[in-house]
Short mmCIF file of C-alpha atoms in Angstrom, two decimals:
data_model
loop_
_atom_site.label_atom_id
_atom_site.label_comp_id
_atom_site.label_asym_id
_atom_site.label_seq_id
_atom_site.Cartn_x
_atom_site.Cartn_y
_atom_site.Cartn_z
CA MET A 17 -199.00 114.55 69.85
CA ILE A 18 -199.25 110.79 70.26
CA ARG A 19 -197.44 108.35 67.99
CA VAL A 20 -197.93 104.59 68.15
CA GLU A 21 -195.33 102.29 66.64
CA ASN A 22 -195.64 98.53 66.18
CA LEU A 23 -197.69 98.15 69.32
CA VAL A 24 -198.28 94.54 70.34
CA LYS A 25 -200.38 93.27 73.24
CA LYS A 26 -201.46 89.69 73.88
CA TYR A 27 -203.61 88.09 76.56
CA GLY A 28 -202.33 84.55 76.55
CA ARG A 29 -202.88 83.42 72.94
CA LEU A 30 -205.39 86.16 72.15
CA VAL A 31 -203.75 89.00 70.21
CA VAL A 32 -205.50 92.26 71.07
CA SER A 33 -203.03 94.66 69.46
CA ASN A 34 -201.33 93.20 66.43
CA GLY A 35 -198.48 95.61 65.63
CA LEU A 36 -200.44 98.85 65.48
CA ASN A 37 -199.08 102.02 63.85
CA CYS A 38 -201.00 105.29 64.05
CA ARG A 39 -200.77 108.94 64.99
CA PHE A 40 -203.02 111.24 66.97
CA GLU A 41 -202.52 114.79 65.70
CA GLU A 42 -202.39 117.77 68.01
CA GLY A 43 -205.65 119.70 68.27
CA LYS A 44 -207.62 117.09 66.33
CA ILE A 45 -210.37 114.67 67.32
CA THR A 46 -209.40 111.11 66.48
CA VAL A 47 -212.04 108.43 66.90
CA ILE A 48 -211.06 104.79 67.36
CA LEU A 49 -213.95 102.72 66.05
CA GLY A 50 -214.44 99.00 66.39
CA GLY A 51 -216.83 96.31 67.49
CA SER A 52 -216.77 94.69 70.91
CA GLY A 53 -213.55 92.77 71.41
CA SER A 54 -211.72 94.55 68.59
CA GLY A 55 -209.06 95.77 71.02
CA LYS A 56 -210.03 99.44 71.07
CA SER A 57 -210.30 99.77 74.83
CA THR A 58 -207.00 97.95 75.26
CA LEU A 59 -205.43 100.38 72.80
CA LEU A 60 -206.75 103.28 74.86
CA ARG A 61 -205.36 101.77 78.04
CA GLN A 62 -201.98 101.40 76.37
CA LEU A 63 -202.06 104.99 75.07
CA THR A 64 -202.50 106.23 78.63
CA GLY A 65 -199.96 103.85 80.14
CA LEU A 66 -202.64 102.15 82.25
CA GLU A 67 -201.64 98.89 80.62
CA ARG A 68 -198.13 97.85 79.64
CA SER A 69 -197.60 96.71 76.05
CA ASP A 70 -195.75 93.53 75.14
CA SER A 71 -193.66 95.36 72.55
CA GLY A 72 -193.68 98.54 70.50
CA CYS A 73 -193.77 102.18 71.58
CA VAL A 74 -196.28 104.87 72.48
CA TYR A 75 -194.74 108.33 72.19
CA PHE A 76 -196.70 110.90 74.14
CA ASP A 77 -195.32 114.41 73.77
CA GLY A 78 -191.95 112.92 72.83
CA VAL A 79 -191.71 110.44 75.71
CA ASP A 80 -192.12 106.70 75.25
CA LEU A 81 -194.75 105.73 77.81
CA THR A 82 -194.17 101.99 77.41
CA CYS A 83 -190.81 102.20 79.14
CA ALA A 84 -191.12 105.45 81.09
CA SER A 85 -190.45 105.47 84.84
CA LYS A 86 -193.41 105.92 87.14
CA LYS A 87 -192.34 109.46 87.91
CA LYS A 88 -192.11 110.38 84.24
CA LEU A 89 -195.42 108.66 83.52
CA TYR A 90 -197.17 110.55 86.32
CA GLU A 91 -195.67 113.78 85.05
CA LYS A 92 -197.20 113.15 81.62
CA ARG A 93 -200.48 112.02 83.15
CA LYS A 94 -200.94 115.51 84.53
CA LYS A 95 -201.33 116.58 80.90
CA MET A 96 -203.96 113.92 80.26
CA GLY A 97 -207.61 113.85 81.17
CA MET A 98 -209.78 110.80 80.87
CA LEU A 99 -213.50 110.28 80.78
CA PHE A 100 -214.21 106.71 81.83
CA GLN A 101 -217.08 104.65 80.49
CA GLY A 102 -218.74 104.55 83.89
CA SER A 103 -217.47 108.06 84.73
CA ALA A 104 -215.47 106.64 87.68
CA LEU A 105 -216.52 109.43 90.01
CA PHE A 106 -215.55 108.94 93.67
CA ASN A 107 -218.80 107.81 95.22
CA TYR A 108 -217.89 109.09 98.70
CA LEU A 109 -217.31 112.67 97.52
CA ASN A 110 -219.91 115.17 96.32
CA ILE A 111 -219.77 116.71 92.84
CA PHE A 112 -217.77 119.74 93.96
CA GLU A 113 -215.15 117.64 95.76
CA ASN A 114 -214.93 115.21 92.83
CA ILE A 115 -214.01 118.00 90.44
CA ALA A 116 -211.78 119.78 92.95
CA PHE A 117 -209.95 116.52 93.75
CA PRO A 118 -207.07 116.79 91.22
CA LEU A 119 -206.56 120.45 92.14
CA ARG A 120 -206.35 119.65 95.84
CA GLU A 121 -203.94 116.79 95.22
CA HIS A 122 -201.56 118.48 92.81
CA THR A 123 -201.71 122.18 93.53
CA ARG A 124 -201.74 124.56 96.45
CA ILE A 125 -204.45 126.79 95.06
CA ALA A 126 -206.45 128.80 97.60
CA GLU A 127 -209.94 127.57 98.42
CA ASN A 128 -211.76 130.51 96.80
CA VAL A 129 -209.82 130.02 93.56
CA ILE A 130 -210.66 126.30 93.58
CA LYS A 131 -214.30 127.26 93.94
CA THR A 132 -214.04 129.60 90.95
CA ILE A 133 -212.34 126.96 88.79
CA VAL A 134 -214.88 124.27 89.70
CA THR A 135 -217.77 126.64 88.97
CA MET A 136 -216.25 127.47 85.57
CA LYS A 137 -215.79 123.82 84.66
CA LEU A 138 -219.31 122.96 85.77
CA GLU A 139 -220.64 125.85 83.68
CA MET A 140 -218.80 124.44 80.67
CA VAL A 141 -220.65 121.13 81.00
CA GLY A 142 -223.90 122.90 81.90
CA LEU A 143 -224.23 121.54 85.42
CA ARG A 144 -223.72 124.57 87.63
CA GLY A 145 -225.87 124.19 90.75
CA THR A 146 -225.19 120.48 91.30
CA GLU A 147 -222.11 121.09 93.49
CA ASN A 148 -223.58 119.64 96.65
CA LEU A 149 -225.18 116.54 95.14
CA MET A 150 -223.64 113.08 95.39
CA PRO A 151 -222.77 111.16 92.17
CA SER A 152 -225.53 108.62 92.89
CA GLN A 153 -228.13 111.40 92.67
CA LEU A 154 -227.32 112.18 89.03
CA SER A 155 -228.45 110.48 85.82
CA GLY A 156 -226.03 108.62 83.55
CA GLY A 157 -225.64 111.51 81.14
CA MET A 158 -225.06 113.96 83.96
CA THR A 159 -222.39 111.83 85.67
CA LYS A 160 -220.58 111.65 82.32
CA ARG A 161 -220.60 115.43 82.14
CA VAL A 162 -219.30 115.68 85.71
CA GLY A 163 -216.62 113.16 84.76
CA LEU A 164 -215.74 115.40 81.84
CA ALA A 165 -215.58 118.46 84.09
CA ARG A 166 -213.18 116.55 86.34
CA ALA A 167 -211.12 115.44 83.34
CA ILE A 168 -210.59 119.04 82.19
CA VAL A 169 -210.06 120.64 85.59
CA MET A 170 -206.26 120.47 85.31
CA ASP A 171 -206.41 121.93 81.76
CA PRO A 172 -205.00 118.86 80.03
CA LYS A 173 -203.50 118.82 76.55
CA VAL A 174 -205.14 115.54 75.64
CA ILE A 175 -208.46 114.05 76.70
CA PHE A 176 -209.23 110.37 76.31
CA TYR A 177 -212.87 109.36 76.08
CA ASP A 178 -213.81 105.74 76.68
CA GLU A 179 -217.15 105.18 74.94
CA PRO A 180 -218.51 108.57 75.99
CA THR A 181 -221.96 108.06 74.49
CA SER A 182 -222.65 104.39 75.15
CA GLY A 183 -225.83 103.85 77.14
CA LEU A 184 -227.05 107.44 76.73
CA ASP A 185 -230.27 108.70 75.20
CA PRO A 186 -230.03 110.59 71.86
CA ILE A 187 -230.19 114.04 73.46
CA SER A 188 -227.49 113.27 76.03
CA THR A 189 -225.42 111.80 73.20
CA GLY A 190 -225.83 115.04 71.27
CA VAL A 191 -224.84 117.06 74.35
CA ILE A 192 -221.69 114.99 74.92
CA ASP A 193 -220.77 115.18 71.22
CA LYS A 194 -221.13 118.94 71.29
CA LEU A 195 -219.02 119.16 74.45
CA ILE A 196 -216.24 117.09 72.88
CA LYS A 197 -216.31 119.29 69.79
CA ASP A 198 -216.44 122.51 71.83
CA LEU A 199 -213.53 121.55 74.08
CA ASN A 200 -211.56 120.69 71.00
CA THR A 201 -212.23 123.95 69.13
CA LYS A 202 -212.27 126.38 72.08
CA LEU A 203 -209.36 125.03 74.09
CA ASN A 204 -207.52 123.29 71.25
CA ILE A 205 -207.46 120.06 73.23
CA THR A 206 -206.36 116.93 71.40
CA SER A 207 -209.08 114.32 71.75
CA VAL A 208 -208.94 110.55 71.47
CA VAL A 209 -212.39 108.96 71.48
CA VAL A 210 -213.04 105.22 71.67
CA SER A 211 -216.49 104.46 70.40
CA HIS A 212 -218.75 102.15 68.47
CA ASP A 213 -221.35 104.83 67.86
CA ILE A 214 -221.01 105.46 64.11
CA GLU A 215 -223.34 108.47 63.91
CA SER A 216 -221.73 110.35 66.74
CA CYS A 217 -218.32 109.43 65.34
CA PHE A 218 -219.14 110.98 61.94
CA ARG A 219 -220.37 114.13 63.69
CA ILE A 220 -217.22 114.81 65.67
CA ALA A 221 -214.24 113.07 64.07
CA ASP A 222 -211.38 114.73 62.24
CA LYS A 223 -209.82 111.33 61.75
CA ILE A 224 -211.18 107.81 62.17
CA ILE A 225 -209.24 104.65 62.94
CA ILE A 226 -211.14 101.39 62.54
CA LEU A 227 -209.94 98.36 64.48
CA PHE A 228 -210.89 94.79 63.80
CA SER A 229 -209.59 91.91 65.95
CA GLY A 230 -206.39 93.69 66.88
CA ASP A 231 -205.59 95.17 63.45
CA ILE A 232 -206.16 98.63 62.03
CA ILE A 233 -208.24 97.97 58.92
CA ALA A 234 -208.73 101.59 57.90
CA GLN A 235 -207.76 105.08 58.92
CA GLY A 236 -208.60 108.44 57.39
CA THR A 237 -211.02 111.35 57.39
CA VAL A 238 -214.78 110.88 57.66
CA GLU A 239 -215.15 111.16 53.87
CA GLU A 240 -212.40 108.64 53.21
CA ILE A 241 -214.00 106.15 55.58
CA LYS A 242 -217.47 106.69 54.13
CA ASN A 243 -216.14 106.06 50.62
CA SER A 244 -213.97 103.12 51.64
CA LYS A 245 -214.05 100.11 49.31
CA ASP A 246 -213.05 97.72 52.10
CA LEU A 247 -215.92 95.28 52.67
CA ARG A 248 -215.23 95.04 56.41
CA VAL A 249 -215.35 98.84 56.79
CA LYS A 250 -218.58 98.96 54.78
CA GLN A 251 -220.12 96.26 56.90
CA PHE A 252 -219.14 98.03 60.09
CA ILE A 253 -220.36 101.52 59.22
CA ASN A 254 -223.60 100.20 57.78
CA GLY A 255 -224.11 97.83 60.71
CA GLU A 256 -224.85 94.79 58.55
CA PRO A 257 -225.18 91.46 60.36
CA GLU A 258 -223.85 89.48 57.36
CA GLY A 259 -220.42 90.12 55.89
CA PRO A 260 -216.69 89.43 56.23
CA ILE A 261 -216.78 90.24 59.97
CA PRO A 262 -218.19 87.05 61.51
CA PHE A 263 -220.98 87.13 64.09
CA THR A 264 -219.87 83.96 65.87
CA ARG A 265 -216.60 83.75 67.75
CA THR A 266 -215.53 80.18 67.12
CA ASP A 267 -213.64 78.96 64.05
CA LYS A 268 -215.28 75.53 64.22
CA ASN A 269 -217.68 74.62 61.47
CA TYR A 270 -221.24 74.66 62.82
CA LEU A 271 -222.31 71.50 60.98
CA ASP A 272 -219.19 69.61 62.10
CA GLU A 273 -219.79 70.56 65.69
CA LEU A 274 -223.42 69.45 65.57
CA LEU A 275 -222.59 66.13 63.92
CA THR A 276 -219.65 65.18 66.12
CA GLY A 277 -221.66 66.07 69.24
CA MET B 10 -206.75 59.18 88.05
CA LYS B 11 -204.09 59.13 90.75
CA PHE B 12 -202.08 61.68 88.80
CA ASP B 13 -205.14 63.86 88.34
CA ILE B 14 -205.35 64.26 92.08
CA LEU B 15 -201.63 64.96 92.31
CA ALA B 16 -201.89 67.56 89.58
CA TYR B 17 -204.86 69.11 91.32
CA ILE B 18 -203.00 69.33 94.62
CA GLY B 19 -200.02 70.81 92.83
CA ARG B 20 -202.09 73.45 91.07
CA PHE B 21 -203.97 74.26 94.26
CA THR B 22 -200.76 74.67 96.25
CA LEU B 23 -199.07 76.77 93.57
CA LYS B 24 -202.09 79.05 93.40
CA ARG B 25 -202.17 79.50 97.18
CA VAL B 26 -198.44 80.19 97.41
CA GLN B 27 -198.79 82.71 94.60
CA VAL B 28 -201.61 84.55 96.38
CA LEU B 29 -199.60 84.53 99.60
CA GLY B 30 -196.63 86.06 97.78
CA GLN B 31 -198.84 88.66 96.11
CA SER B 32 -200.35 89.68 99.41
CA GLY B 33 -196.89 89.99 100.93
CA VAL B 34 -195.70 92.26 98.13
CA PHE B 35 -198.97 94.19 98.42
CA LEU B 36 -198.32 94.84 102.11
CA LEU B 37 -194.69 95.81 101.56
CA VAL B 38 -195.59 98.28 98.82
CA ALA B 39 -198.42 99.81 100.86
CA PHE B 40 -196.16 100.12 103.88
CA TYR B 41 -193.27 101.58 101.92
CA GLN B 42 -195.58 104.08 100.21
CA ALA B 43 -196.95 105.19 103.57
CA PHE B 44 -193.57 106.64 104.49
CA LEU B 45 -192.95 108.48 101.23
CA PRO B 46 -194.01 112.10 100.85
CA PRO B 47 -196.54 113.58 100.35
CA PHE B 48 -197.94 112.50 103.71
CA ARG B 49 -201.68 112.42 103.79
CA ILE B 50 -202.47 113.16 107.43
CA ARG B 51 -206.07 114.02 106.63
CA ARG B 52 -206.61 110.68 104.86
CA LEU B 53 -205.01 108.87 107.81
CA LEU B 54 -207.24 110.65 110.33
CA LYS B 55 -210.28 109.82 108.26
CA GLU B 56 -209.36 106.14 108.24
CA ILE B 57 -208.65 106.17 111.98
CA GLU B 58 -212.09 107.67 112.43
CA PHE B 59 -213.58 104.92 110.28
CA ILE B 60 -211.72 101.94 111.74
CA GLY B 61 -211.21 103.32 115.23
CA SER B 62 -213.78 105.76 116.55
CA LYS B 63 -216.69 104.22 114.71
CA SER B 64 -215.87 100.87 116.35
CA PHE B 65 -215.84 102.44 119.81
CA LEU B 66 -219.42 101.64 120.79
CA ILE B 67 -219.35 98.03 119.64
CA VAL B 68 -216.03 97.46 121.43
CA PHE B 69 -217.35 99.15 124.55
CA VAL B 70 -220.46 96.95 124.71
CA THR B 71 -218.49 93.77 123.94
CA GLY B 72 -215.94 94.65 126.63
CA LEU B 73 -218.62 95.41 129.18
CA PHE B 74 -220.49 92.15 128.72
CA THR B 75 -217.31 90.09 128.57
CA GLY B 76 -216.32 91.60 131.92
CA LEU B 77 -219.77 91.03 133.40
CA VAL B 78 -219.87 87.40 132.38
CA LEU B 79 -216.28 86.77 133.50
CA GLY B 80 -217.14 88.25 136.88
CA LEU B 81 -220.15 85.98 137.18
CA GLN B 82 -218.44 82.81 135.99
CA GLY B 83 -215.23 83.54 137.86
CA TYR B 84 -217.07 84.16 141.10
CA HIS B 85 -219.04 80.92 140.94
CA THR B 86 -215.95 78.85 140.17
CA LEU B 87 -213.69 80.58 142.67
CA THR B 88 -216.16 80.39 145.60
CA GLN B 89 -216.04 76.61 145.34
CA PHE B 90 -212.42 76.87 146.52
CA GLY B 91 -213.08 79.84 148.78
CA ALA B 92 -210.83 81.90 146.57
CA GLU B 93 -213.21 84.64 145.44
CA ALA B 94 -210.62 87.21 146.51
CA LEU B 95 -208.70 86.21 143.37
CA LEU B 96 -211.57 87.33 141.12
CA GLY B 97 -209.85 90.62 140.26
CA SER B 98 -206.67 89.01 139.01
CA ALA B 99 -208.58 86.28 137.16
CA VAL B 100 -210.71 88.81 135.29
CA ALA B 101 -207.83 91.19 134.60
CA LEU B 102 -205.40 88.54 133.41
CA SER B 103 -207.82 86.80 131.07
CA ILE B 104 -208.94 90.10 129.59
CA ILE B 105 -205.54 91.76 129.24
CA ARG B 106 -203.75 88.69 127.92
CA GLU B 107 -206.34 87.11 125.67
CA LEU B 108 -209.93 88.28 125.53
CA GLY B 109 -209.21 91.99 125.10
CA PRO B 110 -207.00 91.81 122.00
CA VAL B 111 -208.79 88.84 120.40
CA LEU B 112 -212.45 89.75 120.94
CA CYS B 113 -211.79 93.38 120.13
CA ALA B 114 -210.04 92.38 116.88
CA LEU B 115 -212.86 90.00 115.93
CA MET B 116 -215.48 92.68 116.47
CA VAL B 117 -213.50 95.21 114.42
CA THR B 118 -213.07 92.60 111.68
CA GLY B 119 -216.81 92.17 111.47
CA ARG B 120 -217.50 95.87 111.42
CA ALA B 121 -214.57 97.53 109.65
CA GLY B 122 -212.87 94.63 107.81
CA SER B 123 -215.97 93.81 105.79
CA ALA B 124 -216.53 97.48 105.03
CA ILE B 125 -212.93 97.95 103.88
CA ALA B 126 -213.12 94.97 101.54
CA SER B 127 -216.43 95.98 99.98
CA GLN B 128 -215.44 99.63 99.69
CA ILE B 129 -212.21 98.79 97.87
CA GLY B 130 -214.00 96.20 95.73
CA ILE B 131 -216.60 98.75 94.64
CA MET B 132 -213.89 101.29 93.87
CA LYS B 133 -212.36 98.63 91.66
CA ILE B 134 -215.62 97.76 89.85
CA THR B 135 -216.32 101.41 89.11
CA ASP B 136 -212.86 102.13 87.66
CA GLN B 137 -211.90 104.46 90.48
CA PHE B 138 -208.37 103.03 90.69
CA PRO B 139 -207.51 103.73 87.03
CA ALA B 140 -209.17 107.12 87.53
CA LEU B 141 -206.70 107.85 90.33
CA GLU B 142 -203.87 106.56 88.15
CA MET B 143 -204.94 108.93 85.37
CA MET B 144 -204.81 111.82 87.82
CA ALA B 145 -201.21 110.85 88.57
CA ILE B 146 -202.09 109.60 92.06
CA ASP B 147 -200.83 106.23 93.22
CA PRO B 148 -203.98 104.28 94.21
CA VAL B 149 -202.14 102.05 96.70
CA LYS B 150 -200.61 105.04 98.43
CA TYR B 151 -203.85 106.99 98.41
CA VAL B 152 -206.32 104.26 99.37
CA ILE B 153 -204.46 101.35 100.98
CA SER B 154 -201.55 102.80 102.96
CA PRO B 155 -203.71 105.01 105.23
CA LYS B 156 -205.95 102.03 106.00
CA ILE B 157 -202.99 99.87 107.06
CA LEU B 158 -201.57 102.59 109.29
CA ALA B 159 -205.01 103.33 110.71
CA GLY B 160 -205.49 99.64 111.57
CA ILE B 161 -202.17 99.51 113.42
CA ILE B 162 -202.93 102.71 115.32
CA SER B 163 -206.59 102.03 116.14
CA LEU B 164 -206.52 98.48 117.43
CA PRO B 165 -204.25 99.00 120.48
CA LEU B 166 -206.39 101.99 121.51
CA LEU B 167 -209.61 100.05 121.12
CA THR B 168 -208.10 97.13 123.01
CA ALA B 169 -207.16 99.46 125.87
CA VAL B 170 -210.79 100.61 126.00
CA PHE B 171 -211.95 97.00 125.95
CA ASP B 172 -209.58 96.09 128.80
CA VAL B 173 -210.67 98.93 131.07
CA VAL B 174 -214.38 98.45 130.40
CA GLY B 175 -214.04 94.68 130.85
CA ILE B 176 -212.30 95.03 134.20
CA MET B 177 -214.98 97.48 135.31
CA GLY B 178 -217.62 95.00 134.19
CA GLY B 179 -216.05 92.33 136.38
CA TYR B 180 -215.97 94.86 139.21
CA LEU B 181 -219.68 95.63 138.82
CA VAL B 182 -220.72 92.00 139.07
CA GLY B 183 -218.07 90.80 141.52
CA VAL B 184 -217.93 93.68 143.96
CA LYS B 185 -221.23 95.52 143.63
CA LEU B 186 -223.50 92.57 142.95
CA LEU B 187 -221.90 89.54 144.59
CA GLY B 188 -220.05 91.26 147.41
CA VAL B 189 -216.39 90.48 146.75
CA ASN B 190 -214.16 92.79 148.77
CA GLU B 191 -213.30 95.87 146.72
CA GLY B 192 -209.75 96.12 148.06
CA ALA B 193 -209.12 92.46 147.30
CA TYR B 194 -210.47 92.82 143.75
CA PHE B 195 -208.07 95.61 142.79
CA GLY B 196 -205.26 94.65 145.19
CA LYS B 197 -204.84 91.15 143.76
CA MET B 198 -205.06 92.60 140.28
CA VAL B 199 -202.16 94.98 140.88
CA THR B 200 -199.93 92.25 142.28
CA SER B 201 -200.66 89.62 139.62
CA VAL B 202 -200.73 91.64 136.39
CA THR B 203 -197.18 92.31 135.21
CA PHE B 204 -195.96 94.68 132.54
CA THR B 205 -195.18 91.69 130.34
CA ASP B 206 -198.89 90.92 130.25
CA ILE B 207 -199.70 94.45 129.17
CA TYR B 208 -196.93 94.59 126.55
CA GLY B 209 -198.08 91.20 125.25
CA GLY B 210 -201.61 92.48 124.89
CA ILE B 211 -200.43 95.58 123.05
CA LEU B 212 -198.21 93.52 120.76
CA LYS B 213 -201.13 91.27 119.95
CA SER B 214 -203.47 94.13 119.19
CA LEU B 215 -200.85 95.77 116.96
CA SER B 216 -200.51 92.57 114.95
CA PHE B 217 -204.28 92.11 114.75
CA GLY B 218 -204.72 95.69 113.55
CA LEU B 219 -202.23 95.04 110.79
CA LEU B 220 -203.91 91.74 109.88
CA ILE B 221 -207.38 93.29 109.65
CA ALA B 222 -206.35 96.19 107.43
CA TRP B 223 -203.99 94.11 105.32
CA ILE B 224 -206.20 91.10 104.58
CA SER B 225 -209.37 93.12 104.07
CA SER B 226 -207.66 95.57 101.72
CA PHE B 227 -205.99 92.79 99.78
CA MET B 228 -209.27 90.91 99.38
CA GLY B 229 -210.99 94.03 98.07
CA PHE B 230 -208.08 94.94 95.82
CA THR B 231 -207.92 91.52 94.19
CA ALA B 232 -211.69 91.00 94.00
CA ASP B 233 -213.17 89.93 90.67
CA PRO B 234 -214.66 93.07 89.14
CA THR B 235 -218.22 91.75 89.42
CA THR B 236 -220.92 91.94 92.08
CA GLU B 237 -220.28 88.30 92.99
CA GLY B 238 -216.58 89.06 93.20
CA VAL B 239 -217.07 91.87 95.68
CA SER B 240 -219.47 89.91 97.86
CA ALA B 241 -217.06 86.95 97.89
CA ALA B 242 -214.20 89.30 98.77
CA THR B 243 -216.19 90.72 101.68
CA THR B 244 -217.01 87.28 103.04
CA ASN B 245 -213.44 86.07 102.56
CA ALA B 246 -212.07 89.16 104.25
CA VAL B 247 -214.07 88.45 107.41
CA VAL B 248 -213.49 84.69 107.44
CA ILE B 249 -209.78 84.75 106.64
CA THR B 250 -209.05 87.67 108.95
CA SER B 251 -210.89 86.04 111.86
CA LEU B 252 -209.08 82.74 111.40
CA SER B 253 -205.72 84.47 111.03
CA ILE B 254 -206.35 86.40 114.23
CA LEU B 255 -206.95 83.17 116.15
CA ILE B 256 -203.92 81.44 114.62
CA VAL B 257 -201.59 84.40 115.13
CA ASP B 258 -202.92 84.71 118.68
CA TYR B 259 -201.80 81.15 119.42
CA ILE B 260 -198.38 81.74 117.88
CA LEU B 261 -197.83 84.99 119.75
CA THR B 262 -199.01 83.51 123.04
CA SER B 263 -196.62 80.58 122.71
CA LEU B 264 -193.78 83.01 122.00
CA LEU B 265 -194.67 85.33 124.85
CA LEU B 266 -195.14 82.76 127.59
#
């Protein structure tokens, strides 16, 4: 479904994508794991064409998004749904209008049909009855579910999730995980999840890609990752503070820096 | 040390020129997008409601009191020369040429300009622009273009309201309170106000409407995605728009006279 080839992205001298190669299979859930600053969110933004890459290609459904025209990109975007980290609901519209928004913009569906579709999507995320509330009246977990309902309202082929469970309590995390899994199995939607939540990742993933400072250090099934011999992978999935992945950011020697003042 | 200052000035200037260029491109894109289908009449009407009708009361009150005070001041100055019959033309000319467009624009800047900047800034902080992008909707076309058009449409209308209310304010004080002859008040006005004055006023208000929507939107759109960033953008929107209005007013006046 999505194929990434030699993708490179730099911010000044900081390399955030260092020649990445990976595939996101149709109908599968692929989780991109990595610590903060590992370049996983930037990868997601490049996969969706929100950010231009410096070089390399992202093939989405056969079209290279890195050099596609705006028209072509927008055409492909209609097949994508995205759940943002902060849900990105429109704060001036109520829940119903938020979910109906893409339908109103891109289709000429009659009002009663829109109502039916929105009700169905809200039922899928278990929030029927909240239609007239404003986004600010919902909890974090609930706004994520509304965001998800909005992401699937156009029946996309692929859904991108940007840290869907960060900042949620364990039950909400479980609910979101189940929703991601359900959407994948029931509607055969390809899912790309960016996360640093190891437990939830092991629950839902068909394939895991682990990023570390702009490089893919491992990719494979849950079992393959769990049994990985790579010390960095082990450190990451066990959450150990000491290991090959450094805690500090600077390359300077601590003692040197203290002594030279 | 000397070169440090030079380098600083250079960097400062380059940065400013860059921002100026960016804002120019921003305006061009927003304007161009406004005339591409699909046309969003509903969005435009909503923005006109926000910038225009919701500023009605504040413009009305400002216009009224400007007229009242002009009537009072004008009368006391003009009676010293026995020329109080000229009160009507004095009030009308100063309001139509200068005070109407400028004061009206400054009031709208304070009310709507700040709101535009903070609204766009908050949309930016909360990822609503990439969300629009992901729904295959151009954020500039959807959010910015209607605001720019609404600014250009609303300001001349508000200024017209300001002008009428201001002239009536002068009438209330001059004629009803201080006893200037009613026929003289309106008669002198009709003979001294030319169409050039009225066109000039409309031209000014059109430009101010554009300035308000453009600068405020640009400030919000380029705000740092933090709370400080949005509050700075809101302040800058009001300050820079107000100053630009006064500067552009001088330039336009010198061209029109």
